[in-house]
Short mmCIF file of C-alpha atoms in Angstrom, two decimals:
data_model
loop_
_atom_site.label_atom_id
_atom_site.label_comp_id
_atom_site.label_asym_id
_atom_site.label_seq_id
_atom_site.Cartn_x
_atom_site.Cartn_y
_atom_site.Cartn_z
CA MET A 16 104.38 62.22 163.49
CA LYS A 17 103.50 59.13 161.13
CA ILE A 18 102.26 62.04 158.51
CA LYS A 19 105.08 63.98 158.97
CA ALA A 20 107.70 61.21 158.16
CA LEU A 21 105.70 60.24 154.68
CA LEU A 22 106.34 63.53 154.07
CA GLY A 23 109.60 63.65 154.88
CA GLY A 24 110.43 60.51 152.98
CA VAL A 25 109.03 61.73 149.98
CA MET A 26 110.67 64.68 149.70
CA LEU A 27 114.04 63.14 150.50
CA GLY A 28 112.81 60.99 147.29
CA ALA A 29 112.34 63.33 145.40
CA LEU A 30 115.34 65.37 145.68
CA ALA A 31 116.89 62.07 145.15
CA LEU A 32 115.38 61.84 141.83
CA GLY A 33 116.85 65.51 141.22
CA PHE A 34 113.45 67.64 141.68
CA ALA A 35 113.42 70.11 144.19
CA ALA A 36 110.47 72.58 145.77
CA PRO A 37 110.43 75.16 143.74
CA VAL A 38 110.62 78.61 145.51
CA SER A 39 108.37 80.30 142.88
CA ALA A 40 105.50 79.14 140.15
CA GLN A 41 107.14 80.16 137.07
CA THR A 42 104.82 82.50 135.55
CA THR A 43 102.98 82.69 131.30
CA LEU A 44 100.89 84.65 129.28
CA ARG A 45 99.25 82.77 126.68
CA ILE A 46 98.14 85.08 123.97
CA GLY A 47 95.29 84.52 121.02
CA MET A 48 96.41 85.78 117.96
CA THR A 49 94.51 86.96 115.06
CA ALA A 50 97.56 85.49 112.23
CA ALA A 51 96.56 82.26 110.72
CA ASP A 52 100.11 80.94 112.00
CA ILE A 53 102.74 82.21 113.66
CA PRO A 54 104.82 84.97 112.07
CA ARG A 55 108.14 84.34 110.45
CA THR A 56 110.86 83.96 112.91
CA HIS A 57 113.99 84.80 111.41
CA GLY A 58 114.33 88.21 112.26
CA GLN A 59 112.00 89.95 108.97
CA PRO A 60 108.44 88.60 109.92
CA ASP A 61 105.67 88.30 107.67
CA GLN A 62 101.61 88.60 108.44
CA GLY A 63 101.93 92.52 108.31
CA PHE A 64 102.29 94.60 111.79
CA GLU A 65 101.27 91.80 113.75
CA GLY A 66 104.25 89.81 113.06
CA ASN A 67 106.36 92.73 114.08
CA ARG A 68 104.64 92.91 117.35
CA PHE A 69 104.97 89.47 118.14
CA THR A 70 107.89 87.87 116.73
CA GLY A 71 109.99 91.05 115.52
CA LEU A 72 110.03 93.10 118.66
CA THR A 73 109.76 90.23 120.94
CA MET A 74 113.32 88.31 120.14
CA TYR A 75 114.93 91.50 117.96
CA ASP A 76 115.93 95.09 118.13
CA GLY A 77 116.43 97.33 115.62
CA LEU A 78 119.40 100.11 115.19
CA THR A 79 115.87 102.16 116.30
CA GLY A 80 112.68 101.92 118.05
CA TRP A 81 109.38 103.20 119.15
CA ASP A 82 108.62 104.54 122.69
CA LEU A 83 106.28 102.25 123.64
CA SER A 84 106.04 103.24 127.55
CA SER A 85 103.00 105.31 127.43
CA ALA A 86 99.40 105.28 127.12
CA ASP A 87 99.09 108.98 126.90
CA ARG A 88 101.11 110.34 124.68
CA PRO A 89 101.94 109.49 120.76
CA SER A 90 105.16 106.68 120.11
CA VAL A 91 108.34 108.72 118.79
CA VAL A 92 111.24 106.67 117.29
CA ILE A 93 113.88 106.16 120.13
CA PRO A 94 117.61 104.87 120.46
CA GLY A 95 117.73 100.84 119.77
CA LEU A 96 120.44 99.06 119.32
CA ALA A 97 122.42 102.13 117.94
CA THR A 98 122.32 105.01 120.14
CA GLU A 99 122.72 108.08 118.22
CA TRP A 100 122.80 108.84 114.67
CA SER A 101 123.60 111.93 112.41
CA VAL A 102 123.64 112.50 108.70
CA ASP A 103 126.56 113.82 106.72
CA ALA A 104 126.02 117.87 106.49
CA ASN A 105 127.92 117.78 103.39
CA ASP A 106 126.27 114.58 101.77
CA ARG A 107 123.01 113.93 103.03
CA THR A 108 123.35 110.51 101.41
CA LYS A 109 125.07 109.30 103.85
CA TRP A 110 124.15 108.68 107.85
CA ILE A 111 126.60 107.80 110.47
CA PHE A 112 125.56 105.21 113.45
CA ARG A 113 127.13 104.82 117.02
CA LEU A 114 126.11 101.23 117.96
CA ARG A 115 125.29 100.25 122.01
CA PRO A 116 128.05 98.60 124.04
CA ASN A 117 128.17 95.40 125.33
CA VAL A 118 125.02 93.53 123.83
CA LYS A 119 124.78 90.08 122.87
CA PHE A 120 122.61 87.81 120.76
CA HIS A 121 120.82 85.04 122.41
CA ASP A 122 123.59 82.41 121.61
CA GLY A 123 126.24 84.68 123.24
CA SER A 124 127.66 85.98 120.22
CA PRO A 125 129.18 89.82 120.35
CA PHE A 126 126.46 92.47 118.58
CA ASN A 127 128.86 95.01 116.59
CA ALA A 128 129.13 97.04 113.64
CA ASP A 129 130.01 93.65 111.40
CA ALA A 130 126.39 92.34 112.67
CA VAL A 131 124.30 95.81 111.36
CA VAL A 132 126.70 94.80 107.88
CA TRP A 133 125.64 91.50 108.09
CA ASN A 134 121.67 92.16 108.29
CA VAL A 135 121.51 94.97 106.19
CA ARG A 136 123.38 92.29 102.76
CA LYS A 137 120.40 89.71 104.09
CA VAL A 138 118.00 91.90 102.50
CA LEU A 139 120.22 94.10 99.93
CA ASP A 140 123.23 92.02 98.56
CA ARG A 141 122.19 89.57 95.94
CA GLU A 142 126.15 88.48 95.91
CA ALA A 143 126.15 88.00 100.20
CA PRO A 144 126.03 84.34 100.82
CA HIS A 145 123.55 84.37 103.46
CA PHE A 146 121.08 86.54 100.91
CA ASP A 147 117.64 85.77 101.73
CA ALA A 148 115.15 86.53 99.10
CA SER A 149 111.90 85.27 101.12
CA GLN A 150 113.23 88.36 103.83
CA VAL A 151 113.45 91.23 100.79
CA GLY A 152 110.15 91.94 100.30
CA VAL A 153 108.89 92.36 103.96
CA THR A 154 111.59 94.64 104.50
CA ALA A 155 113.12 96.22 101.23
CA SER A 156 110.23 97.51 101.15
CA ARG A 157 109.78 99.68 103.91
CA MET A 158 113.05 101.23 103.54
CA PRO A 159 113.35 101.50 99.63
CA THR A 160 116.26 104.30 99.78
CA LEU A 161 118.86 101.90 101.98
CA ARG A 162 121.70 101.01 100.12
CA SER A 163 124.56 99.88 101.60
CA ALA A 164 126.22 99.73 105.28
CA ARG A 165 130.21 100.06 105.63
CA LYS A 166 132.01 99.42 109.11
CA ILE A 167 133.73 102.03 110.67
CA ASP A 168 134.60 100.43 113.57
CA ASP A 169 133.31 97.98 115.87
CA LEU A 170 130.56 100.20 117.03
CA THR A 171 130.21 102.55 114.00
CA VAL A 172 128.64 102.40 111.08
CA GLU A 173 128.07 104.18 107.69
CA LEU A 174 124.88 103.61 106.20
CA THR A 175 123.93 105.34 102.44
CA THR A 176 120.84 105.86 100.99
CA SER A 177 120.31 106.57 96.90
CA GLU A 178 119.06 109.73 97.90
CA PRO A 179 118.91 112.42 100.60
CA ASP A 180 115.80 110.59 102.85
CA SER A 181 115.33 112.27 106.12
CA PHE A 182 112.91 109.45 106.81
CA LEU A 183 115.72 106.50 107.39
CA PRO A 184 115.97 106.36 110.82
CA ILE A 185 112.54 105.70 111.09
CA ASN A 186 112.36 102.85 108.58
CA LEU A 187 115.16 100.89 110.19
CA THR A 188 112.42 100.39 112.87
CA ASN A 189 111.79 97.40 110.53
CA LEU A 190 115.16 96.12 110.57
CA PHE A 191 115.58 93.65 113.02
CA MET A 192 119.13 92.46 114.06
CA ALA A 193 119.61 88.57 113.49
CA SER A 194 122.58 87.00 114.73
CA PRO A 195 125.52 85.90 112.16
CA ALA A 196 127.27 83.76 114.27
CA HIS A 197 124.06 81.62 114.75
CA TRP A 198 123.24 81.37 111.17
CA ALA A 199 126.77 80.56 110.34
CA ALA A 200 126.65 77.56 113.16
CA LYS A 201 123.15 76.48 111.22
CA LEU A 202 125.07 76.93 107.77
CA ALA A 203 127.93 74.20 109.15
CA ALA A 204 125.06 71.99 109.93
CA VAL A 205 123.85 71.91 106.18
CA PRO A 206 124.56 68.39 105.27
CA ALA A 207 127.55 68.21 102.26
CA SER A 208 125.43 66.34 99.84
CA VAL A 209 124.01 69.84 99.64
CA THR A 210 126.57 71.74 97.47
CA GLU A 211 124.60 74.56 95.50
CA PRO A 212 125.10 77.58 98.06
CA ALA A 213 121.37 79.21 97.78
CA GLN A 214 120.10 75.99 98.64
CA ARG A 215 122.91 75.83 101.62
CA SER A 216 121.55 79.28 102.41
CA ALA A 217 117.74 78.35 102.58
CA GLN A 218 117.95 75.84 104.65
CA ALA A 219 120.30 77.77 107.20
CA TRP A 220 117.61 80.13 106.70
CA GLN A 221 115.44 77.41 107.57
CA ALA A 222 117.22 75.91 110.65
CA PHE A 223 117.72 79.08 111.92
CA ALA A 224 113.98 80.30 111.96
CA ALA A 225 113.35 77.01 113.95
CA ASP A 226 115.80 78.13 116.86
CA ALA A 227 116.29 82.25 116.70
CA SER A 228 118.86 84.31 117.88
CA GLY A 229 118.34 87.79 118.25
CA THR A 230 119.16 90.60 120.51
CA GLY A 231 115.85 90.80 121.94
CA PRO A 232 113.86 91.15 125.55
CA TRP A 233 112.06 87.45 124.35
CA ARG A 234 114.10 84.00 123.39
CA MET A 235 112.47 81.25 121.96
CA THR A 236 112.23 78.07 123.49
CA ARG A 237 109.75 76.05 121.08
CA PHE A 238 108.24 76.54 118.21
CA VAL A 239 105.79 74.61 116.28
CA PRO A 240 104.69 76.33 113.24
CA ARG A 241 101.06 76.69 112.56
CA GLU A 242 100.45 75.59 116.18
CA ARG A 243 102.49 78.02 118.69
CA LEU A 244 105.95 80.04 119.67
CA GLU A 245 107.09 79.62 123.42
CA LEU A 246 109.45 82.32 124.11
CA ALA A 247 110.92 83.20 127.97
CA LYS A 248 112.39 86.27 129.48
CA ASN A 249 115.66 87.14 128.35
CA ALA A 250 117.29 88.02 131.98
CA GLU A 251 120.54 89.42 129.89
CA TYR A 252 118.77 91.64 127.95
CA TRP A 253 120.88 94.95 127.42
CA ASN A 254 117.90 97.09 128.85
CA ALA A 255 117.36 96.35 132.38
CA ALA A 256 113.99 98.78 132.98
CA ARG A 257 112.58 96.08 129.80
CA ILE A 258 113.30 92.42 131.18
CA PRO A 259 110.29 90.75 131.22
CA LYS A 260 108.11 90.61 133.99
CA THR A 261 106.71 87.48 133.33
CA ASP A 262 108.76 84.33 132.76
CA ARG A 263 107.21 82.56 129.76
CA MET A 264 104.85 83.53 126.49
CA VAL A 265 103.10 81.15 124.36
CA LEU A 266 101.86 82.73 120.95
CA LEU A 267 98.85 80.78 119.63
CA PRO A 268 97.31 81.46 116.12
CA MET A 269 93.64 81.82 116.64
CA PRO A 270 92.42 83.86 113.00
CA GLU A 271 88.33 83.63 114.19
CA ALA A 272 87.04 86.12 116.53
CA ASN A 273 84.33 84.04 117.98
CA ALA A 274 87.24 81.48 118.74
CA ARG A 275 89.36 83.62 120.62
CA THR A 276 86.60 84.85 122.46
CA ALA A 277 86.07 81.12 124.09
CA ALA A 278 89.09 80.88 124.25
CA LEU A 279 89.64 83.96 126.30
CA LEU A 280 86.36 82.89 128.66
CA SER A 281 86.95 79.44 128.98
CA GLY A 282 90.83 80.31 130.29
CA GLN A 283 92.41 78.31 127.35
CA VAL A 284 94.39 82.02 126.97
CA ASP A 285 94.96 84.68 129.12
CA TRP A 286 94.87 87.31 126.48
CA ILE A 287 93.27 88.10 122.99
CA GLU A 288 93.94 90.38 120.14
CA ALA A 289 90.51 91.87 118.86
CA PRO A 290 87.75 90.50 120.74
CA ALA A 291 84.73 89.69 118.98
CA PRO A 292 82.47 93.24 119.12
CA ASP A 293 79.57 91.09 120.23
CA ALA A 294 80.64 89.63 122.93
CA VAL A 295 82.73 92.97 124.56
CA ALA A 296 79.57 93.28 127.12
CA GLN A 297 79.68 89.92 128.37
CA ILE A 298 83.86 90.13 128.33
CA ARG A 299 83.25 93.21 131.27
CA GLN A 300 80.65 91.42 132.56
CA ARG A 301 82.59 88.17 133.59
CA GLY A 302 85.31 90.93 134.78
CA PHE A 303 88.21 90.81 131.92
CA THR A 304 89.75 93.95 131.09
CA ILE A 305 89.22 95.62 127.09
CA HIS A 306 91.96 97.52 126.73
CA ALA A 307 92.33 100.29 123.68
CA ASN A 308 93.58 103.43 122.18
CA GLN A 309 93.59 105.12 118.92
CA GLN A 310 96.34 104.08 117.09
CA PRO A 311 97.92 105.95 114.30
CA HIS A 312 96.59 102.88 112.34
CA VAL A 313 94.03 102.84 109.47
CA TRP A 314 91.13 100.50 107.85
CA PRO A 315 91.17 102.14 104.23
CA TRP A 316 90.22 100.54 100.92
CA GLN A 317 92.80 101.39 98.39
CA PHE A 318 91.81 102.39 94.70
CA SER A 319 93.18 101.41 91.54
CA PHE A 320 94.51 104.36 89.39
CA VAL A 321 95.13 101.80 86.10
CA GLU A 322 93.44 101.89 82.73
CA GLY A 323 89.68 101.00 82.79
CA SER A 324 89.23 101.35 86.64
CA PRO A 325 86.18 102.93 88.11
CA TRP A 326 88.16 104.72 90.12
CA LEU A 327 89.83 106.92 87.95
CA ASP A 328 86.80 109.34 88.01
CA LYS A 329 87.30 111.73 91.43
CA ARG A 330 83.28 112.36 91.43
CA VAL A 331 83.18 108.45 92.22
CA ARG A 332 86.03 108.40 94.51
CA GLN A 333 84.11 111.40 96.71
CA ALA A 334 81.03 109.80 96.16
CA ALA A 335 82.38 106.38 98.19
CA ASN A 336 83.96 108.55 101.31
CA LEU A 337 80.67 110.25 101.23
CA CYS A 338 78.35 107.16 101.03
CA VAL A 339 79.55 105.23 104.46
CA ASN A 340 77.86 106.23 107.93
CA ARG A 341 81.21 105.81 109.76
CA GLN A 342 79.00 106.27 113.38
CA GLU A 343 76.70 103.90 112.58
CA MET A 344 79.93 101.52 111.92
CA THR A 345 81.24 102.11 115.12
CA GLN A 346 78.05 101.23 116.78
CA LEU A 347 78.63 98.03 114.83
CA LEU A 348 81.86 97.29 116.60
CA ALA A 349 81.06 97.94 120.26
CA GLY A 350 82.56 101.59 120.24
CA LEU A 351 85.55 99.70 119.47
CA MET A 352 87.02 102.10 116.29
CA VAL A 353 87.20 105.86 115.42
CA PRO A 354 85.87 107.16 112.37
CA ALA A 355 88.45 108.33 109.72
CA VAL A 356 88.45 111.34 107.67
CA GLY A 357 92.21 110.98 105.90
CA SER A 358 95.18 108.80 107.11
CA VAL A 359 95.69 110.63 110.02
CA PRO A 360 93.25 112.77 111.93
CA PRO A 361 91.90 116.37 112.55
CA GLY A 362 94.53 118.29 114.78
CA HIS A 363 97.30 115.95 113.74
CA PRO A 364 100.90 117.69 112.84
CA TRP A 365 100.56 116.30 109.25
CA TRP A 366 96.49 117.04 108.92
CA GLY A 367 97.11 119.96 106.91
CA ASN A 368 94.13 121.90 105.63
CA PRO A 369 92.20 119.60 102.64
CA SER A 370 89.06 121.25 100.92
CA PHE A 371 87.18 118.16 100.63
CA ASN A 372 85.41 117.17 104.21
CA ILE A 373 84.91 113.57 104.17
CA ARG A 374 81.31 112.89 106.14
CA TYR A 375 78.14 111.04 105.67
CA ALA A 376 76.19 112.89 103.13
CA PRO A 377 74.75 110.08 100.55
CA ASP A 378 72.30 112.77 99.18
CA GLU A 379 75.87 114.34 98.21
CA ALA A 380 77.11 111.13 97.10
CA ARG A 381 74.50 110.12 94.91
CA ARG A 382 74.44 113.78 92.96
CA LEU A 383 78.11 112.74 92.14
CA MET A 384 77.44 109.41 90.69
CA ALA A 385 74.26 110.98 88.97
CA GLU A 386 77.10 113.47 87.46
CA ALA A 387 78.67 110.51 86.89
CA GLY A 388 76.58 108.42 84.71
CA PHE A 389 75.38 106.14 86.86
CA SER A 390 72.09 105.27 88.72
CA ARG A 391 69.51 102.79 91.46
CA GLN A 392 69.04 101.20 87.62
CA ARG A 393 72.72 101.63 86.24
CA PRO A 394 75.07 100.45 89.22
CA LEU A 395 78.48 100.94 88.75
CA LYS A 396 79.90 97.77 89.30
CA VAL A 397 83.70 97.68 91.76
CA LYS A 398 85.58 94.68 93.24
CA VAL A 399 87.44 94.68 96.01
CA GLN A 400 90.16 92.60 97.71
CA THR A 401 90.17 91.45 101.41
CA SER A 402 90.90 89.04 103.71
CA ALA A 403 88.30 87.27 106.85
CA SER A 404 90.89 87.94 109.04
CA GLY A 405 94.11 89.28 109.86
CA SER A 406 96.69 91.78 110.98
CA GLY A 407 94.68 94.97 111.79
CA GLN A 408 91.81 93.81 109.81
CA MET A 409 89.79 94.68 112.72
CA MET A 410 86.93 92.89 111.82
CA PRO A 411 87.01 92.49 107.74
CA LEU A 412 83.66 90.57 107.07
CA PRO A 413 81.16 92.30 108.50
CA MET A 414 83.16 95.66 108.16
CA ASN A 415 83.15 95.46 104.21
CA GLU A 416 79.69 93.94 104.09
CA PHE A 417 78.48 97.23 106.15
CA VAL A 418 80.37 99.55 103.69
CA GLN A 419 79.20 97.13 100.60
CA GLN A 420 75.13 97.76 101.99
CA ASN A 421 76.05 101.71 102.13
CA LEU A 422 77.04 102.29 98.63
CA ARG A 423 74.31 100.16 97.38
CA ASP A 424 72.22 103.08 98.46
CA CYS A 425 74.50 105.03 96.06
CA PHE A 426 74.20 103.47 93.31
CA PHE A 427 77.61 101.25 93.35
CA ASP A 428 77.17 97.07 93.07
CA VAL A 429 80.20 96.27 95.36
CA GLU A 430 81.88 92.65 94.82
CA LEU A 431 83.61 91.40 97.85
CA ASP A 432 86.76 88.82 96.75
CA VAL A 433 87.99 87.72 100.04
CA ILE A 434 91.04 85.50 100.18
CA GLU A 435 93.99 84.35 103.35
CA TRP A 436 95.34 86.84 104.80
CA ASN A 437 98.94 86.51 104.33
CA THR A 438 98.29 86.00 100.62
CA LEU A 439 95.87 89.38 100.41
CA PHE A 440 99.60 90.89 102.45
CA THR A 441 101.44 89.04 99.76
CA ASN A 442 98.86 90.51 96.51
CA TRP A 443 99.59 94.17 98.14
CA ARG A 444 103.12 94.16 97.01
CA VAL A 445 102.73 93.17 93.58
CA GLY A 446 100.14 95.51 92.39
CA ALA A 447 96.66 95.93 90.70
CA LYS A 448 98.21 94.97 87.36
CA ASP A 449 99.29 91.23 88.50
CA ALA A 450 96.88 88.33 87.95
CA THR A 451 96.34 87.92 91.95
CA ALA A 452 93.96 91.04 91.89
CA ARG A 453 91.24 88.63 89.64
CA GLY A 454 89.72 91.68 88.97
CA SER A 455 89.50 94.20 91.86
CA ASN A 456 89.86 97.19 91.67
CA ALA A 457 90.61 98.06 95.26
CA ILE A 458 92.05 96.48 97.71
CA ASN A 459 91.46 96.58 101.72
CA VAL A 460 95.23 96.50 103.67
CA THR A 461 95.04 98.32 106.57
CA PHE A 462 97.93 99.94 107.65
CA ALA A 463 100.47 101.72 110.04
CA ALA A 464 100.87 105.61 109.80
CA MET A 465 103.24 106.27 112.33
CA ASP A 466 105.67 107.69 110.33
CA PRO A 467 105.82 109.39 106.78
CA PHE A 468 106.63 107.03 104.72
CA PHE A 469 104.21 104.10 105.88
CA ALA A 470 101.29 107.05 106.01
CA PHE A 471 101.80 108.49 102.92
CA VAL A 472 104.75 108.29 100.60
CA ARG A 473 104.44 104.63 99.40
CA PHE A 474 100.60 105.03 98.26
CA VAL A 475 101.38 108.09 96.28
CA ASP A 476 105.16 108.53 95.74
CA SER A 477 104.95 106.75 92.13
CA ARG A 478 108.44 105.31 92.34
CA MET A 479 106.92 102.95 95.06
CA ALA A 480 104.76 101.38 92.80
CA PRO A 481 105.29 97.49 92.71
CA PRO A 482 107.42 95.76 93.34
CA THR A 483 109.33 98.68 95.07
CA SER A 484 106.55 99.60 97.31
CA ASN A 485 102.68 99.62 98.44
CA ASN A 486 101.48 101.78 95.66
CA TRP A 487 99.29 99.15 94.36
CA GLY A 488 96.95 101.28 92.78
CA PHE A 489 99.54 102.67 90.15
CA VAL A 490 99.12 106.35 91.22
CA ASN A 491 101.59 108.86 88.96
CA ASP A 492 100.97 112.09 89.87
CA PRO A 493 104.15 114.50 89.62
CA GLU A 494 102.39 116.79 91.98
CA PHE A 495 102.30 113.94 94.71
CA ASP A 496 105.63 113.02 93.35
CA ARG A 497 106.97 117.07 94.29
CA LEU A 498 105.49 117.03 97.50
CA VAL A 499 107.01 113.84 98.39
CA ALA A 500 110.46 115.13 97.65
CA THR A 501 109.93 117.80 99.55
CA ALA A 502 109.29 116.45 102.75
CA ARG A 503 112.14 113.34 102.38
CA THR A 504 114.82 115.63 102.15
CA THR A 505 113.80 117.94 104.97
CA PHE A 506 115.55 117.47 107.58
CA ASP A 507 114.41 120.26 110.07
CA ALA A 508 111.36 118.62 112.19
CA THR A 509 108.63 121.39 111.98
CA GLN A 510 109.14 122.17 108.39
CA ARG A 511 108.84 118.44 107.13
CA ASP A 512 105.81 118.41 109.49
CA GLN A 513 104.93 121.25 107.29
CA ALA A 514 105.42 119.26 103.84
CA LEU A 515 103.78 116.44 105.45
CA ALA A 516 100.61 118.43 106.13
CA ARG A 517 100.41 119.52 103.03
CA LEU A 518 100.50 116.51 100.84
CA HIS A 519 98.10 114.63 103.36
CA ALA A 520 95.80 117.67 102.49
CA ARG A 521 96.24 116.77 98.38
CA ILE A 522 96.00 113.09 99.49
CA VAL A 523 92.45 113.47 101.26
CA ASP A 524 91.67 115.91 98.40
CA GLU A 525 92.56 114.05 95.37
CA THR A 526 90.73 110.54 97.29
CA VAL A 527 92.95 108.15 96.97
CA PHE A 528 91.68 106.50 99.56
CA LEU A 529 88.00 105.16 100.56
CA TRP A 530 89.15 106.20 104.63
CA VAL A 531 87.00 104.14 106.83
CA ALA A 532 88.14 103.76 110.43
CA HIS A 533 91.20 103.74 112.92
CA ASP A 534 91.96 101.16 114.74
CA VAL A 535 92.09 101.42 118.62
CA GLY A 536 93.91 98.21 119.11
CA PRO A 537 91.73 95.96 120.99
CA ARG A 538 92.79 93.02 122.96
CA ALA A 539 91.03 91.29 126.12
CA THR A 540 92.95 89.95 129.22
CA SER A 541 92.17 87.96 131.70
CA PRO A 542 91.75 89.36 135.62
CA ARG A 543 95.08 87.89 135.93
CA VAL A 544 96.93 89.90 133.53
CA ARG A 545 98.47 92.86 135.31
CA ASN A 546 100.05 95.85 134.23
CA VAL A 547 99.40 96.02 130.77
CA VAL A 548 100.54 99.63 129.12
CA GLN A 549 98.06 100.42 125.67
CA PRO A 550 100.36 102.79 123.93
CA ARG A 551 99.09 105.24 121.03
CA SER A 552 101.22 102.74 118.58
CA TRP A 553 100.20 99.59 116.23
CA PHE A 554 102.83 97.88 118.91
CA ILE A 555 102.96 96.78 122.34
CA ASP A 556 105.58 95.91 124.96
CA PHE A 557 105.16 92.45 127.06
CA SER A 558 108.21 93.19 129.19
CA PRO A 559 105.61 95.28 131.90
CA VAL A 560 103.12 92.71 132.17
CA THR A 561 102.99 90.40 135.08
CA MET A 562 100.49 88.02 135.76
CA ASN A 563 98.70 87.52 138.91
#
């Protein structure tokens, strides 16, 4: 009786202080990212597609999105904040998008056509009061033909492109919708002493990033730059099927693979991206799970075609592709890669019929190098810029050192220029002619290949040279431009696939890249983590994940 009385007294005291016994404990998923910092949170993330994965698709939505619900079929574009869209049959630079009704931003304001126009203007209209130059580079380069948006009614917008572009609905998966009302509130709080409009806008965006508002399935609750981002489930999310099954998610920057792995095994986190390959066996032995699935994501060297580049000689480019032992590298990475012989794998609808057969053939590589005038005594000096970690970079240092050793056997003298990931990603957008290349004639930045623009167009269309997009090496070939134009202006899906197959075959035959690997997106989770769907995509949906 005394014990019961004592416990009853403690409970009554707790209730008097405003505490109550919880019905059920909150669940929290802690994730170690490969990024060295929290990707930007204002609606257009940096840090490559890891930013989209963690601070884009979580807190925000686009007009279109990716189906991430299956591990057994390729991800395809599906309706997001737009329910349907169509191109004008008489003017194929005009698209009509019908918007989803009854959607609200995290701050409670409505999503509508005005919000779409506002979000387009934030990255395209320099005269807009909320224009943010810092968001342009990671947005406009991913949808280079979009020019404007016009409201037709509250739930209908017209988007205009500079030319007919059948890729636009895919590109729009990268334009995330931020709350205009929330930004306006942040602008109103900027001190009156700040009078210059651009400075006021910049301060409003800075405040917005610290207290973000999108329409996504997760909402921000705490943000500490370079340390952590805490998210909570959005119980009012418009898609009931994607309301998160976990209450909270904590994102932690952990750029070093061994540190991430140690954090997982010690229980500091529940989930890590890209575990250290040499720890895979131990991770599994300890009862943890490795999730992996082939993704449309490529680990390459992208060659420079500017004057003086050693890669201008096609024989040299072919030799490099014939000198890498991809099967041996797969063993080095504990099976966590698929050898790449093009930007898409054989059998893909866009594979085509390339005549150049990429394989491990070092004798053939040495023959080509000898024809080009090089030998073991007179090797060809090349320099590649890479990073020590980063989104999609897999294990960049051991992988590049492996390639370096392979190419040494084929008369290459490879210098590695290792820089910070986000700096490398920025350099990728300014091109091989810029001083930031530091004399490099190749760059090692992984890329997603799930849509035509990302897989092909931005690398070989001469109009995509910096600063427009990612033609880092300044490829300038009329035949590439013609093939791109054909694919881009083909609106029938089957015929477009055929056009893209012809484009890809030429990209392989001209060896625009040194193709090495397709990522499988390895991530490791503790036994507490359940219901992970590892899609055939660089992205993943955290909504179904539960914590045991």
